[in-house]
mmCIF file of C-alpha atoms and ligand atoms in Angstrom:
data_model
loop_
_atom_site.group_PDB
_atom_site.id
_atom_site.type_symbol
_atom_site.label_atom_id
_atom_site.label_comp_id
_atom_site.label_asym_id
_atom_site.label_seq_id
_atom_site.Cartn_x
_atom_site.Cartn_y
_atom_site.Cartn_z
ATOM 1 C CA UNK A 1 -31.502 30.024 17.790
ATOM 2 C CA UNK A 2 -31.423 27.509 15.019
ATOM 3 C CA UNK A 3 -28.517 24.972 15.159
ATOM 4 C CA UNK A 4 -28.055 23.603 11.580
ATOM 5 C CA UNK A 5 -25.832 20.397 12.095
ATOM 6 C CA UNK A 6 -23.870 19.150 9.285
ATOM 7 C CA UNK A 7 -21.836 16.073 8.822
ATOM 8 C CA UNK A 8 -18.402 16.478 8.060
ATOM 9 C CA UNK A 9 -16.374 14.281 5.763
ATOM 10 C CA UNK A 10 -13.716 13.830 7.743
ATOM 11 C CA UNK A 11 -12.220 10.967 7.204
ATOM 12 C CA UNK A 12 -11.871 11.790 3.012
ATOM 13 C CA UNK A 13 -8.854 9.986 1.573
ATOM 14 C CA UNK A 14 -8.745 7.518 4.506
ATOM 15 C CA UNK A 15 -8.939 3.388 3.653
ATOM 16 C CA UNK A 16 -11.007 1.926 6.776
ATOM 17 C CA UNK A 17 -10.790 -1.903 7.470
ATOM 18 C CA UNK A 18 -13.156 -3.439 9.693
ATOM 19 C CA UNK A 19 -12.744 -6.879 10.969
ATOM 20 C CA UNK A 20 -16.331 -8.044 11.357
ATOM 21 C CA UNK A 21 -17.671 -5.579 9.435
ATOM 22 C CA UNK A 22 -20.395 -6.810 7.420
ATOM 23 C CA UNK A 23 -22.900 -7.580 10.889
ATOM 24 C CA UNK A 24 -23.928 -6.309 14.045
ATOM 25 C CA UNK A 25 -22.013 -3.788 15.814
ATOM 26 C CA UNK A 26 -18.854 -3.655 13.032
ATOM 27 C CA UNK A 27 -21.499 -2.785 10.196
ATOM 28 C CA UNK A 28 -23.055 0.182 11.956
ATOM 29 C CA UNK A 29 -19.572 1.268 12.711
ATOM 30 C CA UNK A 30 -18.963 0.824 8.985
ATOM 31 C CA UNK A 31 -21.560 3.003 7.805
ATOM 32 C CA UNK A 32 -20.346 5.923 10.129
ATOM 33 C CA UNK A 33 -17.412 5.395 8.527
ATOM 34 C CA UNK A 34 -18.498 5.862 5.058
ATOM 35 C CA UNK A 35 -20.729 8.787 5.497
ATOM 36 C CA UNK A 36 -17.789 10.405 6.891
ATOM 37 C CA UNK A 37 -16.197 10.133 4.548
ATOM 38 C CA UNK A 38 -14.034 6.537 4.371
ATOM 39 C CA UNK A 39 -13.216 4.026 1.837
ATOM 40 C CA UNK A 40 -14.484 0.948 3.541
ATOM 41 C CA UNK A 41 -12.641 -2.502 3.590
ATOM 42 C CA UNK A 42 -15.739 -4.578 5.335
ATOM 43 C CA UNK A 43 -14.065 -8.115 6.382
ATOM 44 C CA UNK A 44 -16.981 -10.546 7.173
ATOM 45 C CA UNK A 45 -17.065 -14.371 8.448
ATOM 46 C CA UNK A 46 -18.839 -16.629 6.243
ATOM 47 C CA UNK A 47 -22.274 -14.684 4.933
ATOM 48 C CA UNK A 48 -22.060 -13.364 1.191
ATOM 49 C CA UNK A 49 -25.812 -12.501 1.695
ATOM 50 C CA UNK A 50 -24.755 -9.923 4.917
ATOM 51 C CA UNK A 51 -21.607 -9.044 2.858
ATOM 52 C CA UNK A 52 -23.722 -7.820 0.038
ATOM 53 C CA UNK A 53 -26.057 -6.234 2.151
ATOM 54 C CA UNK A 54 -23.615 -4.021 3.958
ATOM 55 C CA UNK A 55 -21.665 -3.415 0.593
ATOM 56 C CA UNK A 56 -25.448 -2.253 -0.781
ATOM 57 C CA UNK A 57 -26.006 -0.069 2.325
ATOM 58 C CA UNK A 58 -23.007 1.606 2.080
ATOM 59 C CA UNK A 59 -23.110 2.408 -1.703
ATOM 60 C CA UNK A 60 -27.169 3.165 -1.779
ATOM 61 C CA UNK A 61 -25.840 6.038 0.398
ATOM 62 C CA UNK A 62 -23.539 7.389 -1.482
ATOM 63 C CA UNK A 63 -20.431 5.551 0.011
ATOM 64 C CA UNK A 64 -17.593 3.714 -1.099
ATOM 65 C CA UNK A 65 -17.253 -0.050 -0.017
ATOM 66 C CA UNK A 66 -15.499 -3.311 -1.194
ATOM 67 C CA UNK A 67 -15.065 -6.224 0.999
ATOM 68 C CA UNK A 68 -14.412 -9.872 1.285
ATOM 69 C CA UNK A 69 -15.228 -12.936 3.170
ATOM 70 C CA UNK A 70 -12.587 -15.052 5.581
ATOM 71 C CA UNK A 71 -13.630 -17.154 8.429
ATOM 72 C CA UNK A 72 -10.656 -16.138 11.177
ATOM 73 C CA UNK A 73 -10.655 -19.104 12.985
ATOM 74 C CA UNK A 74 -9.247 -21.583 10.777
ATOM 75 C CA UNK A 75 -5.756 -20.941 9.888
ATOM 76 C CA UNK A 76 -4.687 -19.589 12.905
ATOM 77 C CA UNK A 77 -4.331 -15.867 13.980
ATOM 78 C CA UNK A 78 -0.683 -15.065 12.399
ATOM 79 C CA UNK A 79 -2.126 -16.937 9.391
ATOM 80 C CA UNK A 80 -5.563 -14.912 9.633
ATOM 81 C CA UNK A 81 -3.834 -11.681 9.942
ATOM 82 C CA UNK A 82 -1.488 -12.084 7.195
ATOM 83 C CA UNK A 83 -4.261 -13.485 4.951
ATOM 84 C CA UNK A 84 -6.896 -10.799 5.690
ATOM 85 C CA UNK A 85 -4.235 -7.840 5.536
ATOM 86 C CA UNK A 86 -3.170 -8.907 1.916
ATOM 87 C CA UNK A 87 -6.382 -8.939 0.266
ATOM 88 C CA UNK A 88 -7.285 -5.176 2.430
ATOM 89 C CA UNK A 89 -4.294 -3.893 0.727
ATOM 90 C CA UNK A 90 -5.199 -4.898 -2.422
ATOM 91 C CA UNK A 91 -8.527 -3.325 -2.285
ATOM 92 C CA UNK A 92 -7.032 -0.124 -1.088
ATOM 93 C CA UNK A 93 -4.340 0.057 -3.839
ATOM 94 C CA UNK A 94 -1.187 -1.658 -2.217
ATOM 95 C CA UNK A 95 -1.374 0.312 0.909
ATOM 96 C CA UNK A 96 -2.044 -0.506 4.440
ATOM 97 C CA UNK A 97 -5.614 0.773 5.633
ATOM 98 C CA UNK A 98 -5.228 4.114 8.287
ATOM 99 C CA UNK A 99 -8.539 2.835 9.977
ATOM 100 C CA UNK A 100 -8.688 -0.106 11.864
ATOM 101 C CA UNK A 101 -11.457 -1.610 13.464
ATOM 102 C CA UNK A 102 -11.846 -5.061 15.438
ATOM 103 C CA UNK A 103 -15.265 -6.064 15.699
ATOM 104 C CA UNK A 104 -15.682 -9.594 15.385
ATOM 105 C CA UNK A 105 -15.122 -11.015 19.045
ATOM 106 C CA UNK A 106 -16.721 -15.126 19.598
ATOM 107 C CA UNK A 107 -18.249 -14.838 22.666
ATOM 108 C CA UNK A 108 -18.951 -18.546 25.055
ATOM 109 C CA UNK A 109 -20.684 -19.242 27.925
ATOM 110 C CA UNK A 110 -19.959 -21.808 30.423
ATOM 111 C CA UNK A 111 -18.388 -21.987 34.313
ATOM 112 C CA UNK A 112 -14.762 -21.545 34.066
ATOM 113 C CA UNK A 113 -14.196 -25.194 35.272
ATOM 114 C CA UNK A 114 -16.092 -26.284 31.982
ATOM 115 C CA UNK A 115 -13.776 -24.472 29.844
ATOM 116 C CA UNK A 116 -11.544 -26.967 28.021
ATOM 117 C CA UNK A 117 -8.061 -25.953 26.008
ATOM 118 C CA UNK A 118 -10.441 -25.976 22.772
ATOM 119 C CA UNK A 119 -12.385 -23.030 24.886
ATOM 120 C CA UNK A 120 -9.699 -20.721 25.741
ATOM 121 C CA UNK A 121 -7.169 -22.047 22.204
ATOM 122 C CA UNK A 122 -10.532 -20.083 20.500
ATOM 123 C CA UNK A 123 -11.756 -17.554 23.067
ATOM 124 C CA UNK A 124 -8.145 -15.980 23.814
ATOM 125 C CA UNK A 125 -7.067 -16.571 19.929
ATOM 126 C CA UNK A 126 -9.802 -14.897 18.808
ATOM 127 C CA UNK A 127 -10.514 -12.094 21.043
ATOM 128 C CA UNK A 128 -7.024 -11.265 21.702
ATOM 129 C CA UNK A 129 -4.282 -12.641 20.157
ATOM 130 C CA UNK A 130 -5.738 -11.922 16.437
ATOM 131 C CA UNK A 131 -6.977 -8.060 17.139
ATOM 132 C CA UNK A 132 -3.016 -8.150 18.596
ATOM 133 C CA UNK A 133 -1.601 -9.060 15.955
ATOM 134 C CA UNK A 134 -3.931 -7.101 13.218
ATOM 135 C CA UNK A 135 -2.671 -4.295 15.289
ATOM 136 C CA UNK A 136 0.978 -4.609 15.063
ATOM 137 C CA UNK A 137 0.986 -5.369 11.874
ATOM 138 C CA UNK A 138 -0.527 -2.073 10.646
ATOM 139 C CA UNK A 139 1.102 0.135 13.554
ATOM 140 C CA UNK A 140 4.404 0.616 11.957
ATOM 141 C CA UNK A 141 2.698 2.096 8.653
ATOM 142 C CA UNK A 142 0.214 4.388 10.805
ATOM 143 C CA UNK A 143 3.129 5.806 13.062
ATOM 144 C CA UNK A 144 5.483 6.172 9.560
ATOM 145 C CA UNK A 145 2.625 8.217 8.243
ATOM 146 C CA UNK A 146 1.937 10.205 11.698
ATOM 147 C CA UNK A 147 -1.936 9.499 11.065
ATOM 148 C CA UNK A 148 -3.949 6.331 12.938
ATOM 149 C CA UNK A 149 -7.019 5.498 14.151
ATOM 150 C CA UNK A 150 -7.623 1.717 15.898
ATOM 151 C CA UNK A 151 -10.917 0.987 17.326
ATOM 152 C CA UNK A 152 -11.366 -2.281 19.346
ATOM 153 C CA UNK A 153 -14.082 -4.417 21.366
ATOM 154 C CA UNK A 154 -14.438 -5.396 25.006
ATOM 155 C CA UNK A 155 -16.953 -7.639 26.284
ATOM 156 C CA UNK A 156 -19.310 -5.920 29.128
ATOM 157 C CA UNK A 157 -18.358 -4.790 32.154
ATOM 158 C CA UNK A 158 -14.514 -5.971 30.755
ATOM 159 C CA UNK A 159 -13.644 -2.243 31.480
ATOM 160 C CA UNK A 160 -11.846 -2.616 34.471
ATOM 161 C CA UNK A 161 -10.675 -6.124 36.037
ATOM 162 C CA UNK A 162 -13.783 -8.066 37.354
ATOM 163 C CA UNK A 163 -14.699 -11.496 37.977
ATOM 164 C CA UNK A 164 -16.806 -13.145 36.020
ATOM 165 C CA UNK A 165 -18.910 -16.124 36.907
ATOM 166 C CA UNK A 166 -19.651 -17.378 33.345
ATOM 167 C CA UNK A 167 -17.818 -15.506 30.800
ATOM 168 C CA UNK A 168 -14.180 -15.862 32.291
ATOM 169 C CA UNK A 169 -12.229 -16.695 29.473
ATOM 170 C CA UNK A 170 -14.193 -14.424 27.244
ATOM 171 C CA UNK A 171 -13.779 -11.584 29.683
ATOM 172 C CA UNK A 172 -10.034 -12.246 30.992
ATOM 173 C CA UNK A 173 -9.333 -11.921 26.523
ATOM 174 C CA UNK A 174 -11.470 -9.073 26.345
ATOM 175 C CA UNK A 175 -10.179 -7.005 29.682
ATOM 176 C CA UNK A 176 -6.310 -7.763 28.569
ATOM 177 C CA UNK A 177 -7.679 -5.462 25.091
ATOM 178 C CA UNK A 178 -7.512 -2.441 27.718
ATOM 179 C CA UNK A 179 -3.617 -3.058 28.016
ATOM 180 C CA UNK A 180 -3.123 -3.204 24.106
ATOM 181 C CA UNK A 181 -4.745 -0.021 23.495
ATOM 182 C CA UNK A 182 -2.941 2.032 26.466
ATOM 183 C CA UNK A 183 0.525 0.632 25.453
ATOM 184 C CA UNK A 184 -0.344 1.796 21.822
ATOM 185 C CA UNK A 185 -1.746 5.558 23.053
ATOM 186 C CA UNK A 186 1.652 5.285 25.013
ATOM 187 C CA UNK A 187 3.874 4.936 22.385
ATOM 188 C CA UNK A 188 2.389 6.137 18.786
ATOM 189 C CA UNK A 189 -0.165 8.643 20.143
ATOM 190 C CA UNK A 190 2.412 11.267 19.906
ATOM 191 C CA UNK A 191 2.369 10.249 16.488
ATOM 192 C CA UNK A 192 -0.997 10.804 15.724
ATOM 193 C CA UNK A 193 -1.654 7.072 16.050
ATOM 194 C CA UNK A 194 -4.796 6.779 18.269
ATOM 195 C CA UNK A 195 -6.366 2.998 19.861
ATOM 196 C CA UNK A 196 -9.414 2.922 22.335
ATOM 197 C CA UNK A 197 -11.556 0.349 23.543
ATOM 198 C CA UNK A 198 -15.600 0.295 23.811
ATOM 199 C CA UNK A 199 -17.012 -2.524 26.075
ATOM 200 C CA UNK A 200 -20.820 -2.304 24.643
ATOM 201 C CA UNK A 201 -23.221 -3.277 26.985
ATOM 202 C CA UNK A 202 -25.981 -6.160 25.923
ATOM 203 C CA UNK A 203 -26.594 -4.918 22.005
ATOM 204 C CA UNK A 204 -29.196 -6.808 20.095
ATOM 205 C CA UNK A 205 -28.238 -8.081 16.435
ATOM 206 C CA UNK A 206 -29.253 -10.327 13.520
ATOM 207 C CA UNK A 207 -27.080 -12.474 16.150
ATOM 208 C CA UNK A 208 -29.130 -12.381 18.855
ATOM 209 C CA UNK A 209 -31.158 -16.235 19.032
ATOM 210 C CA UNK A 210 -34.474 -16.162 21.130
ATOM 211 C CA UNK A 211 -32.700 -17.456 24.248
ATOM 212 C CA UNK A 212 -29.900 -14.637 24.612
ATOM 213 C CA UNK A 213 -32.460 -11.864 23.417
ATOM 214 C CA UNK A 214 -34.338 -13.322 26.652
ATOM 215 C CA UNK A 215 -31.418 -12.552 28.618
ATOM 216 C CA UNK A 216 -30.767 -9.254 27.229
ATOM 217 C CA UNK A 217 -33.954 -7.543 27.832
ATOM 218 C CA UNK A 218 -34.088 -9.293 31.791
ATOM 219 C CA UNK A 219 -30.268 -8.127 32.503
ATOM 220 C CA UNK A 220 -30.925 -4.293 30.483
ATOM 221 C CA UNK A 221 -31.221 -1.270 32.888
ATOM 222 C CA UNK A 222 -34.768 0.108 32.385
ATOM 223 C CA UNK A 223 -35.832 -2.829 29.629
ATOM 224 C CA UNK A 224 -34.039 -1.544 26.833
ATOM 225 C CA UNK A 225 -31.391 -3.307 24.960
ATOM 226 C CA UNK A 226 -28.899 -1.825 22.709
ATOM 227 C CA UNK A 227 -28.906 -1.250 19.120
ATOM 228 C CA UNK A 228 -25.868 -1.690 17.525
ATOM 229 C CA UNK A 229 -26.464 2.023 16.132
ATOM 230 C CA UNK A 230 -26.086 3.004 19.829
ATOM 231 C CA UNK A 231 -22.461 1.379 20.009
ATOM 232 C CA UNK A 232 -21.500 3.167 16.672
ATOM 233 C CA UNK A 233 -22.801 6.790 17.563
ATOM 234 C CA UNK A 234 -20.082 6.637 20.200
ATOM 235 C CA UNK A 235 -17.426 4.391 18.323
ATOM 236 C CA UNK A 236 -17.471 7.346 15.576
ATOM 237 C CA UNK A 237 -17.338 9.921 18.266
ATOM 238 C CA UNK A 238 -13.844 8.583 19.528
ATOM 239 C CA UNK A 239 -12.201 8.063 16.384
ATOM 240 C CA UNK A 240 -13.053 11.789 15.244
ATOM 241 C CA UNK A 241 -11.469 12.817 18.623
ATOM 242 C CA UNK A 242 -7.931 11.958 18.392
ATOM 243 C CA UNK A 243 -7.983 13.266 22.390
ATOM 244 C CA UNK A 244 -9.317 9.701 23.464
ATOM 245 C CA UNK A 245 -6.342 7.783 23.366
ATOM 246 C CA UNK A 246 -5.579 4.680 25.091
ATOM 247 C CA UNK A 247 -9.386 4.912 26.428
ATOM 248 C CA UNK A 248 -11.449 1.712 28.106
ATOM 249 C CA UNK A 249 -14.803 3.009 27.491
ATOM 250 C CA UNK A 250 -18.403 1.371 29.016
ATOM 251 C CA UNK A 251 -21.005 1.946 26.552
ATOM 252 C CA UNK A 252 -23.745 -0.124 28.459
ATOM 253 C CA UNK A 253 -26.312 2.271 30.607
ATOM 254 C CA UNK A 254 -24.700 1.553 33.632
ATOM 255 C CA UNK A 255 -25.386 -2.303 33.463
ATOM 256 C CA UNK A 256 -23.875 -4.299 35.984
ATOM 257 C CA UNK A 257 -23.897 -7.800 35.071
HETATM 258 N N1 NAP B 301 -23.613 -7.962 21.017
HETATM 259 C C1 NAP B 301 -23.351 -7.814 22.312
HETATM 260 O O1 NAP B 301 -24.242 -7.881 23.189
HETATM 261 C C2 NAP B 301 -21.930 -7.534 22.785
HETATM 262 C C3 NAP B 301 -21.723 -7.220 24.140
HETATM 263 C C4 NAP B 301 -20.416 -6.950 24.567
HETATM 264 C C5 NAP B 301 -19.379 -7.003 23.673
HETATM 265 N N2 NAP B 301 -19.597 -7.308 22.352
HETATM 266 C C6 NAP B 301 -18.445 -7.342 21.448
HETATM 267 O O2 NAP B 301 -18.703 -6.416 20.384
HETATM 268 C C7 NAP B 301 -18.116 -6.897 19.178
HETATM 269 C C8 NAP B 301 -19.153 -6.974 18.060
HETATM 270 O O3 NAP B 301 -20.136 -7.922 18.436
HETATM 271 P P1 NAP B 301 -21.421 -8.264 17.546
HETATM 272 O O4 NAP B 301 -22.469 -8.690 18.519
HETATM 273 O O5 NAP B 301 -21.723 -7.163 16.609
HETATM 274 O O6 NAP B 301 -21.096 -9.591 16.690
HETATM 275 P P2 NAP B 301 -19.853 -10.532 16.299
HETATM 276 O O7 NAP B 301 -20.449 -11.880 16.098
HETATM 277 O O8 NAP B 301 -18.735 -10.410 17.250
HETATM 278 O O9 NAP B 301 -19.411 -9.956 14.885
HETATM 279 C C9 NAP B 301 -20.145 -10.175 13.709
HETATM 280 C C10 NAP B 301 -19.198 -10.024 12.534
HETATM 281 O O10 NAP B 301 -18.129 -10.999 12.632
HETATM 282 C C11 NAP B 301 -18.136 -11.810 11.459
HETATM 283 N N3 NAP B 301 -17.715 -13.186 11.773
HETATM 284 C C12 NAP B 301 -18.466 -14.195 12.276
HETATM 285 N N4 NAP B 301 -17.742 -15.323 12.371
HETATM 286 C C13 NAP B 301 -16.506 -15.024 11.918
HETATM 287 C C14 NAP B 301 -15.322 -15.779 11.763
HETATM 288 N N5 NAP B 301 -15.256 -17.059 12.069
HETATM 289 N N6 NAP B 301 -14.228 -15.162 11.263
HETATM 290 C C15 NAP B 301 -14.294 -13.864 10.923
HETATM 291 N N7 NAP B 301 -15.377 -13.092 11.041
HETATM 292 C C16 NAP B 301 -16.484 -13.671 11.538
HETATM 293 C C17 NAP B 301 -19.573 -11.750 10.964
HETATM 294 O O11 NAP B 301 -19.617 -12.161 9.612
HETATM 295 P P3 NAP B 301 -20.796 -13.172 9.114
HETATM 296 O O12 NAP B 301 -22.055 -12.401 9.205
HETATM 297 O O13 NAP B 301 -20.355 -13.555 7.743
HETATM 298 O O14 NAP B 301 -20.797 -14.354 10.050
HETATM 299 C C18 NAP B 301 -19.873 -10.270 11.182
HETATM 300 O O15 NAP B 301 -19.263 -9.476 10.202
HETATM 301 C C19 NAP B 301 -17.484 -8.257 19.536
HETATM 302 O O16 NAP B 301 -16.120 -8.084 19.769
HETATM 303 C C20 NAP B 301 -18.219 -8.688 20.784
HETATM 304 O O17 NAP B 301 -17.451 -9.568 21.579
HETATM 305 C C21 NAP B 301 -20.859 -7.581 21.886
#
């Protein structure tokens, strides 16, 4: 038997925003996106080279993309927010994107008595607070218009509560994501409003330095580190499957840190 597999456009007529979305894991997810069918809003930190990269990508194939540049973690996160979700809905025509994804997520190292207010003002701000309030602000619109799709990012192994001997603040942010998405399932998914959470394992990017791409091949089960494509494959799988709602989902070959 001959299986001929085809790839639906499935999100036609749908404005996608994705915070992060001109790097790493957020730009894979972006592409999905677009060859399903998406008008992407690609949100990036600081890069106009990786901007126009991913715009190029995404148009070469056939996609359509605008985006814009705005480092996060300057203004504030209510300032952020309100900044970034102006300029999305003036590339998408006045109106609030149905897709959202939150991709960018700082990550630090360090022993949790090393972490100083700076640390966890930036880590919990960042990782947290700002995906928070991305997400209320576009809720209202998705659950008006009985159609949603939210997408956000763990840390590894921030799937269920764990302790952590040198990512605490990171991780304590990133498992508190898992409460955000099942309180949103709770309440909008009867309206067609859907929010998971992936916690990739360790996923190589343009990121990656020498030293943590080190790590990440020592700490990967069998030797093999992620590819961002990896993350995305499964990222696109949820949000065409409105029944995962209010998931907490490991991505991360059964790594335990
Ligand atoms: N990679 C991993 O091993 C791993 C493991 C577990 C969890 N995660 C989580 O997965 C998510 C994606 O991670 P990632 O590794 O792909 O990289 P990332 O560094 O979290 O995201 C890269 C994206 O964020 C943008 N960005 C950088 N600084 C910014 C700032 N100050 N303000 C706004 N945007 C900024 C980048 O734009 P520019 O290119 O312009 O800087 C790029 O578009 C994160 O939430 C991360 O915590 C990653």
């Amino acid at each position: 038997m001959v299986y001929i597999i085809t790839m639906e456009k499935i999100f036609t007529g749908k404005n996608a925003l994705v915070i992060g979305g001109t790097g790493g894991i957020g730009r894979a997810v972006a592409q999905g996106l677009a060859v399903r069918g998406a008008r992407l809003v690609l949100h990036g930190g600081s890069s106009r080279e990786r901007l126009d990269g991913a715009l190029e990508l995404i148009r070469a194939a056939g996609g359509a993309a605008e985006g814009f540049l705005y480092p996060a973690d300057g203004a504030g996160p209510g300032a952020a927010a309100a900044a970034i979700l102006t300029q999305a809905r003036d590339l998408c025509g006045g109106a609030s994107p149905q897709i959202l994804i939150c991709a960018w997520g700082p990550f630090k190292q360090g022993s949790l008595e090393d972490m100083g207010p700076e640390d966890w003002q930036r880590l919990v701000e960042n990782n947290l607070i700002f995906p928070g309030i991305m997400v209320s602000s576009l809720l209202g619109d998705m659950m008006k218009r009985r159609w949603g799709r939210i997408l956000l990012f763990g840390g590894t192994n921030t799937d269920t509560i764990r302790g952590f001997r040198t990512t605490a603040v990171y991780s304590a942010a990133k498992t508190a994501l898992g409460a955000l998405a099942k309180s949103v399932a709770r309440s909008a998914g009867p309206l067609g409003v859907t929010c998971n959470v992936i916690c990739p394992g360790l996923t190589d990017t343009e990121y990656t330095g020498d030293a943590l791409g080190a790590y990440n091949l020592e700490r990967s089960p069998g030797g093999e580190v992620l590819k961002p494509e990896d993350i995305a494959k499964i990222a696109l799988g949820i949000l065409e499957n409105p029944q995962v709602n209010g998931g907490i989902i490991p991505v991360d070959r059964g790594l335990v840190l």
